[in-house]
Amino acid sequence: MPNRIIANVSSRQTRVAMMEDDRLAELMVERGERVVGNVYKCRVENVVRGLDAAFVECGLDKNVFIHVSDAVTEEPSRKDMRRKMSAFPPIGEVVQKGEEFLVQVVKGPLGDKGARGTRRISLPGRYLVLMIDTSEKVGVSKKIEDEDERKRLRTLGREVCPDEFGIIVRTRAQGATKEELEDDVRFLTRLWQTIQGRTQQAKAPALIHEDLSLVLEVLRDVFSEEVDEFLIDDKVTYDKVLNLLHNVAPQLRDRVRLYRDDEPIFIHYDVEAQIERALQPKVWLPHGGWLSIEPTEALTTIDVNTGKFTGKNLEDTVLRTNLDAAEEVANQLKLRDIGGIIVIDFIDMDKPQHRKRVTAALRKAFERDRMKTRIMHITRLGLVEMTRKRTGESLSQTLQTSCPCCSGHGRILSAETVAARIEREIRRVARANGAALFNVLAAPQVIIELIGPFGEYVDELEQDLDCEVYARAEAGTSPEHFEIIPLENRRALRRIRRHQTGHKLEIQPDDVLRVPEMGLVGCVDGLVIYVPEVSPDAEGPVKVRLTSVANSCARATPVGD
């Protein structure tokens, strides 16, 4: 469990860091729409018998995939899941094209793949998960190892389980009273009644129930007596957390603290630097060995190397390095949120007892992981196959994008991530030095992300800091490179503000930036110019007249010859 939770909230994104003794153990990032856990009223768009699956329209960018094992309304037994396809009827007998029903997203979209859903709705609470449309089953989290406590919770679960529902007792319910479990059940059953009412009124496709925001989800699923403090740098979010805790866990309110210092919270607690290291493929081990982590489309490979470590003898060196690697692999997979198939290439060990020690150490290290894992035995070649539950994009996929300079063979920071860094750096410099004029130079796509659609983001930044930001795009600049130049006086603006309202310009084809949803977006002398009336696919030069000029962008309208 983390002993400190740090939440960095802004209009652009929300980031939550789980810290264990000042070490970043897990990072969660929320940008835009979150779909995992949401409940939709959907319409079956296509039934694919060859895949034994259906694609349903939920109102998302891509249709949601539902396998036949998730399309049946009764929870399959473990025996059925082992038998796989022979245990389920054909998909055509389970759902029909045009049929409407509720579906819950269990795995977010990934790359070209859409989200994955299930018809078996589950609503998580603080201590329980309420299972809808199932027989009256009571389960207890496998991570509760004390047998007496498991029996006690199972007995309480049977007593509080409502008719025609099932429940799963969560790990954090250890020590919980019957009254606390009953409160959870009442809240979740009322929530289900609300969902049913919305379903009757809604027309498919429609969002029926939206899961909690990232900070509140962490509050529900992670925050407990084992966490020493919960730091939040946003007053509105801080108040929401306190209000929710007032109803569910008032004894934890004094552990929530509003961060008020001028220095950004992730810099103050050394989180930014640790995020940088989490994006690197090479990870050093305590005794001088290192890991090489390489994600691919099908699986993630992890290579273990002795590096600079030399023990008493070869066997000791290999065993110590592999034991270090077993612990660090669990840390890195959790921190980077890597899921799917993972292959770990440990250094070859001749002795069977050494292989058993490494396998045991690996299994023990994953006991702290909230995601479900399955670890196979280690082979004579030192290979371990394992799987880790994946619900969405990894940390690398969230924070980085394919590099345009290397055709996707490498990874660089996305324009949105670089823009967020620029904003944080401007805030730091403004508060540290009192600077009020800034000239920002970066790649065109980064500047567009920084200023926002038609300049909203940079306007908000200027108002918040009482400063002026003059962002200019530099073609050919590396997507990760940027410069922030504090200006001493307004005379320095003469070389930056070259254009004024009423000026006529010609936007050449090479000046056009690809932002189709905004019309034509051009860049002349570094200034981003929006021309909504012109298609971005317009051929040849486009003559325009500037109708308004702000510090970092301008609007224009086309003019005739």
Coordinates of C-alpha atoms in Angstrom, one line a residue:
M1 CA 0.0 0.0 0.0
P2 CA 1.2 3.5 -0.7
N3 CA 1.9 5.6 2.4
R4 CA 1.3 8.9 0.5
I5 CA -1.0 9.8 -2.4
I6 CA -0.3 13.0 -4.4
A7 CA -2.9 14.5 -6.7
N8 CA -2.0 17.1 -9.3
V9 CA -5.2 18.5 -10.8
S10 CA -5.4 21.0 -13.7
S11 CA -7.8 21.8 -16.5
R12 CA -5.6 19.9 -19.0
Q13 CA -5.1 16.6 -17.0
T14 CA -5.2 15.0 -13.6
R15 CA -2.3 12.9 -12.3
V16 CA -2.3 10.8 -9.2
A17 CA 1.0 9.4 -7.8
M18 CA 1.1 6.6 -5.3
M19 CA 4.2 6.9 -3.2
E20 CA 5.9 4.2 -1.0
D21 CA 8.6 5.7 1.2
D22 CA 9.1 8.6 -1.3
R23 CA 9.4 6.2 -4.2
L24 CA 6.9 6.4 -7.0
A25 CA 5.0 3.1 -7.0
E26 CA 2.1 3.9 -9.4
L27 CA 1.0 6.8 -11.6
M28 CA -2.5 7.3 -12.9
V29 CA -3.3 9.9 -15.6
E30 CA -6.7 11.1 -16.6
R31 CA -7.2 13.1 -19.8
G32 CA -10.5 13.7 -21.5
E33 CA -13.2 11.0 -21.4
R34 CA -12.8 8.0 -19.2
V35 CA -14.8 5.0 -20.2
V36 CA -13.7 2.0 -18.1
G37 CA -16.4 1.3 -15.5
N38 CA -19.0 3.4 -17.4
V39 CA -22.4 1.8 -18.1
Y40 CA -24.1 2.4 -21.5
K41 CA -27.4 1.6 -23.1
C42 CA -26.2 0.1 -26.4
R43 CA -27.5 -1.3 -29.7
V44 CA -26.0 -4.4 -31.3
E45 CA -24.4 -3.2 -34.6
N46 CA -22.9 -6.4 -35.8
V47 CA -22.8 -10.1 -34.8
V48 CA -19.6 -11.8 -36.0
R49 CA -20.0 -15.5 -35.8
G50 CA -16.4 -16.2 -36.9
L51 CA -15.2 -14.4 -33.7
D52 CA -18.1 -15.6 -31.6
A53 CA -18.5 -11.9 -30.6
A54 CA -20.6 -8.8 -31.2
F55 CA -19.8 -5.2 -31.8
V56 CA -22.2 -2.8 -30.1
E57 CA -22.8 1.0 -30.5
C58 CA -22.4 2.9 -27.3
G59 CA -21.8 6.4 -28.6
L60 CA -18.0 6.1 -28.4
D61 CA -15.6 6.7 -31.3
K62 CA -15.4 3.0 -32.0
N63 CA -17.9 0.2 -31.3
V64 CA -17.4 -1.9 -28.2
F65 CA -16.3 -5.5 -28.5
I66 CA -18.3 -8.1 -26.6
H67 CA -17.1 -11.7 -26.6
V68 CA -19.7 -14.5 -26.1
S69 CA -18.3 -15.2 -22.7
D70 CA -19.2 -11.6 -21.7
A71 CA -22.5 -11.6 -23.6
V72 CA -24.1 -14.3 -21.5
T73 CA -25.8 -12.8 -18.5
E74 CA -24.9 -15.6 -16.0
E75 CA -21.4 -15.6 -14.6
P76 CA -19.5 -18.5 -16.2
S77 CA -18.0 -21.1 -13.8
R78 CA -14.3 -21.7 -13.7
K79 CA -14.9 -25.0 -15.4
D80 CA -16.7 -23.3 -18.2
M81 CA -13.9 -20.8 -18.7
R82 CA -11.4 -23.6 -18.9
R83 CA -13.5 -25.3 -21.5
K84 CA -13.7 -22.0 -23.4
M85 CA -15.7 -22.1 -26.6
S86 CA -17.4 -25.4 -26.0
A87 CA -19.0 -24.1 -22.8
F88 CA -20.9 -21.2 -24.5
P89 CA -23.7 -21.2 -27.0
P90 CA -23.0 -19.6 -30.4
I91 CA -23.1 -15.8 -30.3
G92 CA -26.1 -15.7 -32.7
E93 CA -28.2 -17.4 -30.0
V94 CA -27.1 -14.9 -27.3
V95 CA -27.5 -11.5 -29.0
Q96 CA -29.2 -10.4 -32.2
K97 CA -28.5 -7.4 -34.5
G98 CA -30.5 -4.4 -33.4
E99 CA -31.0 -5.7 -29.8
E100 CA -30.6 -3.1 -27.0
F101 CA -29.3 -3.8 -23.5
L102 CA -26.9 -2.4 -20.9
V103 CA -23.2 -2.9 -21.3
Q104 CA -20.3 -2.0 -19.0
V105 CA -16.8 -1.2 -20.3
V106 CA -14.2 -3.4 -18.7
K107 CA -11.2 -2.5 -20.8
G108 CA -10.5 0.8 -22.5
P109 CA -9.6 1.3 -26.2
L110 CA -6.0 0.5 -27.1
G111 CA -4.4 1.6 -30.3
D112 CA -6.7 0.6 -33.2
K113 CA -8.8 -1.6 -31.0
G114 CA -12.0 -0.3 -29.4
A115 CA -13.1 -0.9 -25.8
R116 CA -14.2 -4.2 -24.5
G117 CA -17.5 -4.6 -22.6
T118 CA -19.7 -7.1 -20.7
R119 CA -23.4 -7.4 -20.0
R120 CA -22.7 -8.4 -16.4
I121 CA -22.8 -5.1 -14.6
S122 CA -20.8 -4.7 -11.4
L123 CA -20.9 -1.6 -9.2
P124 CA -17.9 -1.1 -6.8
G125 CA -18.3 0.4 -3.4
R126 CA -15.8 1.0 -0.6
Y127 CA -16.0 -2.5 0.9
L128 CA -18.1 -4.4 -1.6
V129 CA -18.7 -5.0 -5.3
L130 CA -22.4 -5.5 -6.1
M131 CA -23.0 -8.0 -8.9
I132 CA -26.1 -7.4 -11.0
D133 CA -28.3 -10.1 -12.6
T134 CA -26.6 -13.0 -10.9
S135 CA -27.5 -15.7 -8.4
E136 CA -26.9 -14.9 -4.8
K137 CA -23.2 -15.6 -4.7
V138 CA -20.8 -14.2 -2.1
G139 CA -17.1 -14.0 -2.9
V140 CA -14.2 -12.8 -0.8
S141 CA -11.0 -11.2 -2.3
K142 CA -8.2 -13.8 -2.6
K143 CA -5.8 -11.2 -1.2
I144 CA -7.3 -11.6 2.2
E145 CA -5.2 -14.5 3.4
D146 CA -6.3 -14.9 7.0
E147 CA -8.8 -17.8 7.0
D148 CA -10.7 -16.7 10.1
E149 CA -11.2 -13.2 8.6
R150 CA -12.3 -14.8 5.3
K151 CA -14.9 -16.9 7.1
R152 CA -16.1 -13.9 9.1
L153 CA -16.5 -11.7 6.0
R154 CA -18.2 -14.5 4.0
T155 CA -20.7 -14.9 6.8
L156 CA -21.4 -11.2 6.9
G157 CA -21.6 -11.1 3.2
R158 CA -24.3 -13.7 3.1
E159 CA -26.2 -11.7 5.8
V160 CA -26.1 -8.4 3.9
C161 CA -26.4 -9.7 0.3
P162 CA -29.7 -8.5 -1.2
D163 CA -32.0 -10.9 -3.0
E164 CA -31.2 -11.5 -6.7
F165 CA -27.8 -9.9 -6.4
G166 CA -24.3 -11.2 -5.7
I167 CA -21.5 -9.4 -3.9
I168 CA -17.7 -9.6 -3.7
V169 CA -16.0 -8.5 -0.5
R170 CA -13.0 -6.3 -1.3
T171 CA -9.6 -6.5 0.3
R172 CA -10.1 -3.3 2.2
A173 CA -13.1 -4.8 4.0
Q174 CA -10.7 -6.5 6.4
G175 CA -11.9 -5.5 9.9
A176 CA -15.1 -3.9 8.6
T177 CA -18.3 -4.2 10.6
K178 CA -21.6 -5.5 9.5
E179 CA -23.0 -1.9 9.6
E180 CA -20.3 -0.7 7.3
L181 CA -21.1 -3.5 4.8
E182 CA -24.8 -2.7 5.0
D183 CA -24.1 1.0 4.3
D184 CA -22.2 0.0 1.2
V185 CA -25.1 -2.3 0.1
R186 CA -27.7 0.4 0.6
F187 CA -25.7 2.9 -1.4
L188 CA -25.0 0.5 -4.3
T189 CA -28.6 -0.8 -4.5
R190 CA -29.9 2.8 -4.7
L191 CA -27.3 3.5 -7.4
W192 CA -28.6 0.5 -9.4
Q193 CA -32.2 1.7 -9.1
T194 CA -31.1 5.1 -10.5
I195 CA -29.4 3.3 -13.4
Q196 CA -32.6 1.4 -14.1
G197 CA -34.6 4.6 -14.1
R198 CA -32.2 6.3 -16.5
T199 CA -32.2 3.2 -18.8
Q200 CA -36.0 3.3 -19.2
Q201 CA -35.9 7.0 -20.3
A202 CA -32.8 6.8 -22.5
K203 CA -32.6 6.0 -26.2
A204 CA -29.7 3.9 -27.3
P205 CA -26.8 4.6 -27.7
A206 CA -26.5 6.6 -24.4
L207 CA -24.3 6.9 -21.4
I208 CA -26.3 5.7 -18.4
H209 CA -23.8 5.8 -15.5
E210 CA -20.4 7.5 -15.5
D211 CA -17.8 6.0 -13.1
L212 CA -16.0 8.3 -10.6
S213 CA -13.3 10.8 -11.7
L214 CA -9.7 9.6 -11.1
V215 CA -9.2 11.3 -7.8
L216 CA -12.5 10.0 -6.3
E217 CA -11.8 6.6 -7.7
V218 CA -8.5 6.5 -5.9
L219 CA -10.3 7.7 -2.8
R220 CA -12.7 4.8 -3.0
D221 CA -10.3 2.1 -4.0
V222 CA -6.9 3.0 -2.4
F223 CA -7.2 5.6 0.4
S224 CA -7.4 3.9 3.8
E225 CA -5.9 3.9 7.3
E226 CA -2.7 2.6 5.9
V227 CA -2.1 5.8 3.9
D228 CA -0.5 8.6 6.0
E229 CA -1.6 11.5 3.9
F230 CA -3.5 12.5 0.7
L231 CA -2.1 15.7 -0.9
I232 CA -4.2 17.6 -3.4
D233 CA -3.2 20.9 -5.1
D234 CA -6.7 21.9 -6.3
K235 CA -9.1 23.5 -3.8
V236 CA -12.3 22.4 -5.7
T237 CA -11.1 18.7 -5.8
Y238 CA -10.0 19.0 -2.2
D239 CA -13.5 20.1 -1.1
K240 CA -15.1 17.2 -3.0
V241 CA -12.8 14.7 -1.3
L242 CA -13.6 16.1 2.1
N243 CA -17.4 16.0 1.4
L244 CA -17.3 12.4 0.3
L245 CA -15.2 11.3 3.2
H246 CA -17.6 13.0 5.6
N247 CA -20.2 10.4 4.5
V248 CA -18.0 7.3 4.0
A249 CA -14.9 7.6 6.2
P250 CA -14.9 10.7 8.5
Q251 CA -12.0 9.4 10.5
L252 CA -9.7 9.9 7.4
R253 CA -10.5 13.6 6.8
D254 CA -7.6 14.8 8.8
R255 CA -5.2 12.9 6.5
V256 CA -6.3 14.9 3.5
R257 CA -4.2 18.1 3.0
L258 CA -4.5 21.0 0.5
Y259 CA -1.1 21.8 -1.0
R260 CA -0.6 25.5 -1.2
D261 CA 3.1 26.1 -2.0
D262 CA 4.2 27.9 -5.2
E263 CA 6.5 25.1 -6.3
P264 CA 4.5 22.6 -8.4
I265 CA 3.5 19.6 -6.2
F266 CA 5.1 16.9 -8.4
I267 CA 8.4 18.8 -8.4
H268 CA 8.3 19.4 -4.7
Y269 CA 8.0 15.7 -4.0
D270 CA 10.4 14.6 -6.8
V271 CA 7.7 12.9 -8.8
E272 CA 8.5 14.5 -12.1
A273 CA 12.0 13.1 -12.1
Q274 CA 10.8 9.6 -11.2
I275 CA 8.3 9.8 -14.1
E276 CA 11.1 10.6 -16.5
R277 CA 13.0 7.5 -15.3
A278 CA 9.8 5.4 -15.7
L279 CA 9.8 6.2 -19.4
Q280 CA 13.3 4.9 -20.0
P281 CA 13.8 1.3 -21.2
K282 CA 16.8 0.8 -18.9
V283 CA 16.3 0.3 -15.1
W284 CA 19.2 -0.1 -12.7
L285 CA 19.1 -2.8 -10.0
P286 CA 20.4 -2.2 -6.4
H287 CA 23.6 -4.3 -6.8
G288 CA 24.6 -2.9 -10.3
G289 CA 22.6 -5.2 -12.6
W290 CA 19.9 -3.7 -14.9
L291 CA 16.7 -4.5 -16.7
S292 CA 15.9 -3.7 -20.3
I293 CA 12.1 -3.3 -20.8
E294 CA 10.8 -3.4 -24.4
P295 CA 7.1 -3.3 -25.2
T296 CA 5.9 -4.7 -28.5
E297 CA 2.5 -5.1 -30.1
A298 CA 2.1 -8.7 -28.9
L299 CA 3.9 -8.7 -25.6
T300 CA 6.5 -7.0 -23.4
T301 CA 9.9 -8.5 -23.0
I302 CA 12.2 -7.8 -20.0
D303 CA 15.8 -8.8 -20.2
V304 CA 17.9 -9.2 -17.0
N305 CA 21.6 -8.3 -17.1
T306 CA 24.4 -8.5 -14.5
G307 CA 25.8 -5.2 -15.5
K308 CA 28.5 -3.9 -13.1
F309 CA 27.7 -6.4 -10.3
T310 CA 30.3 -9.1 -9.5
G311 CA 29.5 -11.3 -6.5
K312 CA 31.6 -13.9 -4.7
N313 CA 31.3 -16.3 -7.7
L314 CA 29.3 -16.7 -10.9
E315 CA 26.4 -18.6 -9.2
D316 CA 26.1 -16.0 -6.5
T317 CA 26.2 -13.1 -9.0
V318 CA 23.5 -14.7 -11.1
L319 CA 21.2 -15.6 -8.2
R320 CA 21.6 -12.1 -6.5
T321 CA 20.9 -10.3 -9.8
N322 CA 17.8 -12.5 -10.6
L323 CA 16.4 -11.9 -7.1
D324 CA 16.9 -8.2 -7.4
A325 CA 15.3 -8.4 -10.8
A326 CA 12.2 -10.3 -9.6
E327 CA 11.5 -7.5 -7.1
E328 CA 12.1 -4.7 -9.6
V329 CA 10.0 -6.3 -12.4
A330 CA 6.9 -6.2 -10.1
N331 CA 7.6 -2.6 -9.3
Q332 CA 8.1 -1.5 -12.9
L333 CA 5.1 -3.3 -14.3
K334 CA 2.9 -1.7 -11.7
L335 CA 4.5 1.7 -12.2
R336 CA 4.4 1.6 -16.0
D337 CA 0.9 -0.1 -15.9
I338 CA 2.1 -2.7 -18.4
G339 CA -0.4 -5.5 -19.1
G340 CA -1.0 -8.4 -21.4
I341 CA 1.6 -11.1 -22.0
I342 CA 5.0 -10.5 -20.4
V343 CA 8.2 -12.6 -21.0
I344 CA 11.0 -12.2 -18.5
D345 CA 14.5 -13.4 -19.5
F346 CA 16.3 -14.1 -16.3
I347 CA 20.0 -15.0 -16.4
D348 CA 20.5 -18.8 -16.8
M349 CA 20.6 -20.7 -13.5
D350 CA 21.9 -24.3 -13.4
K351 CA 20.6 -25.2 -10.0
P352 CA 16.8 -26.1 -9.7
Q353 CA 16.7 -24.7 -6.2
H354 CA 17.9 -21.3 -7.5
R355 CA 15.2 -21.3 -10.1
K356 CA 12.6 -22.1 -7.4
R357 CA 13.9 -19.2 -5.2
V358 CA 13.6 -16.7 -8.1
T359 CA 10.1 -17.9 -9.0
A360 CA 9.0 -17.7 -5.4
A361 CA 10.4 -14.2 -5.1
L362 CA 8.6 -13.1 -8.3
R363 CA 5.3 -14.4 -7.0
K364 CA 5.7 -12.8 -3.6
A365 CA 6.6 -9.4 -5.3
F366 CA 3.3 -9.4 -7.2
E367 CA 1.2 -10.0 -4.1
R368 CA 1.2 -6.2 -3.7
D369 CA -0.2 -5.6 -7.2
R370 CA -3.8 -4.6 -7.4
M371 CA -4.1 -6.1 -10.9
K372 CA -4.6 -9.8 -11.4
T373 CA -1.5 -11.6 -12.5
R374 CA -0.7 -15.2 -13.5
I375 CA 2.9 -16.4 -13.4
M376 CA 4.1 -19.6 -15.1
H377 CA 7.1 -21.7 -14.0
I378 CA 10.7 -20.7 -14.9
T379 CA 12.3 -22.7 -17.7
R380 CA 15.8 -24.1 -17.8
L381 CA 16.7 -21.1 -20.1
G382 CA 15.6 -18.7 -17.5
L383 CA 12.4 -17.6 -19.2
V384 CA 9.2 -16.8 -17.3
E385 CA 5.9 -16.3 -19.0
M386 CA 3.3 -14.3 -17.2
T387 CA 0.1 -12.2 -17.8
R388 CA -1.0 -9.1 -16.0
K389 CA -4.6 -7.7 -16.3
R390 CA -4.7 -4.8 -18.7
T391 CA -7.6 -2.2 -18.5
G392 CA -6.2 0.5 -20.8
E393 CA -3.1 2.1 -22.1
S394 CA 0.2 1.8 -20.3
L395 CA 2.1 4.8 -18.9
S396 CA 4.2 5.0 -22.0
Q397 CA 1.2 4.9 -24.3
T398 CA -0.5 7.6 -22.2
L399 CA 2.4 10.1 -22.0
Q400 CA 4.2 9.4 -25.3
T401 CA 3.4 9.1 -29.0
S402 CA 5.1 7.5 -32.0
C403 CA 8.1 9.5 -33.2
P404 CA 7.5 11.1 -36.6
C405 CA 11.2 11.2 -37.1
C406 CA 11.7 7.4 -36.9
S407 CA 8.4 6.1 -38.4
G408 CA 7.2 4.8 -35.1
H409 CA 10.2 2.6 -34.2
G410 CA 10.9 4.7 -31.1
R411 CA 8.9 6.8 -28.7
I412 CA 8.9 10.5 -27.9
L413 CA 6.8 12.7 -25.6
S414 CA 3.4 13.6 -27.2
A415 CA 2.7 17.2 -28.1
E416 CA 0.1 17.4 -25.3
T417 CA 2.7 16.2 -22.7
V418 CA 5.3 18.7 -23.9
A419 CA 2.7 21.5 -23.8
A420 CA 1.8 20.5 -20.2
R421 CA 5.5 20.7 -19.3
I422 CA 5.8 24.1 -20.9
E423 CA 2.8 25.3 -18.8
R424 CA 4.2 23.9 -15.6
E425 CA 7.6 25.6 -16.3
I426 CA 6.0 28.9 -17.0
R427 CA 4.1 28.7 -13.7
R428 CA 7.3 27.8 -11.9
V429 CA 9.3 30.7 -13.4
A430 CA 6.5 33.2 -12.9
R431 CA 6.2 32.4 -9.3
A432 CA 9.9 32.1 -8.6
N433 CA 11.1 35.2 -10.5
G434 CA 8.0 37.3 -10.8
A435 CA 8.4 37.4 -14.6
A436 CA 5.4 38.8 -16.5
L437 CA 6.4 38.5 -20.1
F438 CA 7.3 35.2 -21.8
N439 CA 8.4 34.2 -25.3
V440 CA 7.8 30.5 -25.9
L441 CA 9.4 28.7 -28.9
A442 CA 8.4 25.1 -29.7
A443 CA 7.3 22.8 -32.6
P444 CA 4.0 23.8 -34.3
Q445 CA 1.9 21.0 -32.9
V446 CA 3.2 21.7 -29.4
I447 CA 2.3 25.3 -29.7
I448 CA -1.3 24.4 -30.9
E449 CA -1.7 22.1 -27.8
L450 CA -0.2 24.8 -25.5
I451 CA -2.6 27.6 -26.7
G452 CA -5.6 25.3 -27.1
P453 CA -8.5 25.5 -29.6
F454 CA -8.6 29.2 -30.7
G455 CA -6.3 30.2 -27.7
E456 CA -8.4 29.3 -24.7
Y457 CA -5.7 27.5 -22.7
V458 CA -3.1 30.3 -23.0
D459 CA -5.7 32.9 -22.2
E460 CA -6.5 31.0 -19.0
L461 CA -2.8 30.7 -18.1
E462 CA -2.2 34.5 -18.6
Q463 CA -5.2 35.4 -16.4
D464 CA -4.2 32.9 -13.7
L465 CA -0.6 34.3 -13.5
D466 CA -1.3 37.9 -14.5
C467 CA 1.3 37.6 -17.3
E468 CA 1.6 37.7 -21.1
V469 CA 2.7 34.7 -23.1
Y470 CA 3.8 35.0 -26.7
A471 CA 4.0 31.5 -28.1
R472 CA 5.6 31.1 -31.5
A473 CA 6.0 27.9 -33.6
E474 CA 9.3 27.0 -35.1
A475 CA 9.1 24.5 -38.0
G476 CA 11.7 21.8 -38.0
T477 CA 12.1 21.9 -34.2
S478 CA 12.3 18.6 -32.4
P479 CA 8.8 17.8 -31.0
E480 CA 10.3 17.5 -27.5
H481 CA 12.4 20.7 -27.6
F482 CA 11.1 24.0 -26.3
E483 CA 12.4 27.4 -25.1
I484 CA 10.9 29.7 -22.5
I485 CA 12.4 33.1 -22.6
P486 CA 11.4 35.6 -19.9
L487 CA 11.4 39.1 -21.4
E488 CA 12.7 42.0 -19.3
N489 CA 10.6 44.8 -20.9
R490 CA 8.1 45.4 -23.7
R491 CA 10.7 46.7 -26.1
A492 CA 11.7 43.1 -26.7
L493 CA 8.2 42.5 -28.1
R494 CA 8.9 44.5 -31.3
R495 CA 10.7 41.6 -32.9
I496 CA 7.9 39.2 -31.8
R497 CA 4.7 41.1 -32.6
R498 CA 5.1 41.6 -36.3
H499 CA 1.4 41.5 -37.3
Q500 CA -1.6 43.5 -36.3
T501 CA -5.3 43.4 -37.0
G502 CA -6.1 44.3 -40.6
H503 CA -2.8 43.0 -42.0
K504 CA -3.1 40.9 -45.2
L505 CA -1.0 37.7 -45.4
E506 CA -0.6 34.8 -47.7
I507 CA -0.6 31.3 -46.2
Q508 CA 1.5 29.0 -48.4
P509 CA 0.8 25.2 -48.5
D510 CA 4.0 24.6 -46.5
D511 CA 2.6 26.8 -43.8
V512 CA -0.6 24.8 -43.2
L513 CA -0.7 22.7 -40.0
R514 CA -2.9 19.6 -39.9
V515 CA -5.8 20.3 -37.5
P516 CA -8.9 19.3 -39.7
E517 CA -11.5 20.0 -37.0
M518 CA -10.5 23.7 -36.8
G519 CA -10.6 24.6 -40.5
L520 CA -7.4 25.9 -42.0
V521 CA -4.6 26.5 -39.4
G522 CA -1.5 28.2 -40.7
C523 CA 1.8 29.4 -39.2
V524 CA 3.3 32.6 -40.6
D525 CA 6.4 34.0 -38.9
G526 CA 5.7 31.6 -36.0
L527 CA 2.2 33.0 -35.4
V528 CA -0.6 30.5 -35.4
I529 CA -3.5 31.7 -37.6
Y530 CA -7.0 30.2 -37.6
V531 CA -9.1 30.6 -40.7
P532 CA -12.3 28.7 -39.9
E533 CA -14.0 29.5 -43.2
V534 CA -11.3 27.7 -45.3
S535 CA -10.9 23.9 -45.7
P536 CA -7.5 22.5 -44.5
D537 CA -7.4 20.7 -47.8
A538 CA -7.4 23.9 -49.8
E539 CA -4.8 23.8 -52.6
G540 CA -2.4 26.6 -53.4
P541 CA -1.7 29.8 -51.4
V542 CA -4.5 31.3 -49.4
K543 CA -4.8 35.1 -49.0
V544 CA -6.3 36.2 -45.7
R545 CA -6.8 39.3 -43.6
L546 CA -6.2 39.3 -39.8
T547 CA -9.5 40.0 -38.0
S548 CA -8.0 39.7 -34.5
V549 CA -4.5 39.3 -33.1
A550 CA -3.9 37.9 -29.6
N551 CA -0.5 37.4 -28.0
S552 CA -0.1 33.8 -29.2
C553 CA -2.5 33.3 -32.1
A554 CA -4.7 35.2 -34.6
R555 CA -7.9 34.8 -36.4
A556 CA -8.3 35.6 -40.1
T557 CA -10.8 35.6 -42.9
P558 CA -10.1 34.8 -46.6
V559 CA -9.9 37.7 -49.0
G560 CA -10.1 37.8 -52.8
D561 CA -7.3 38.8 -55.1

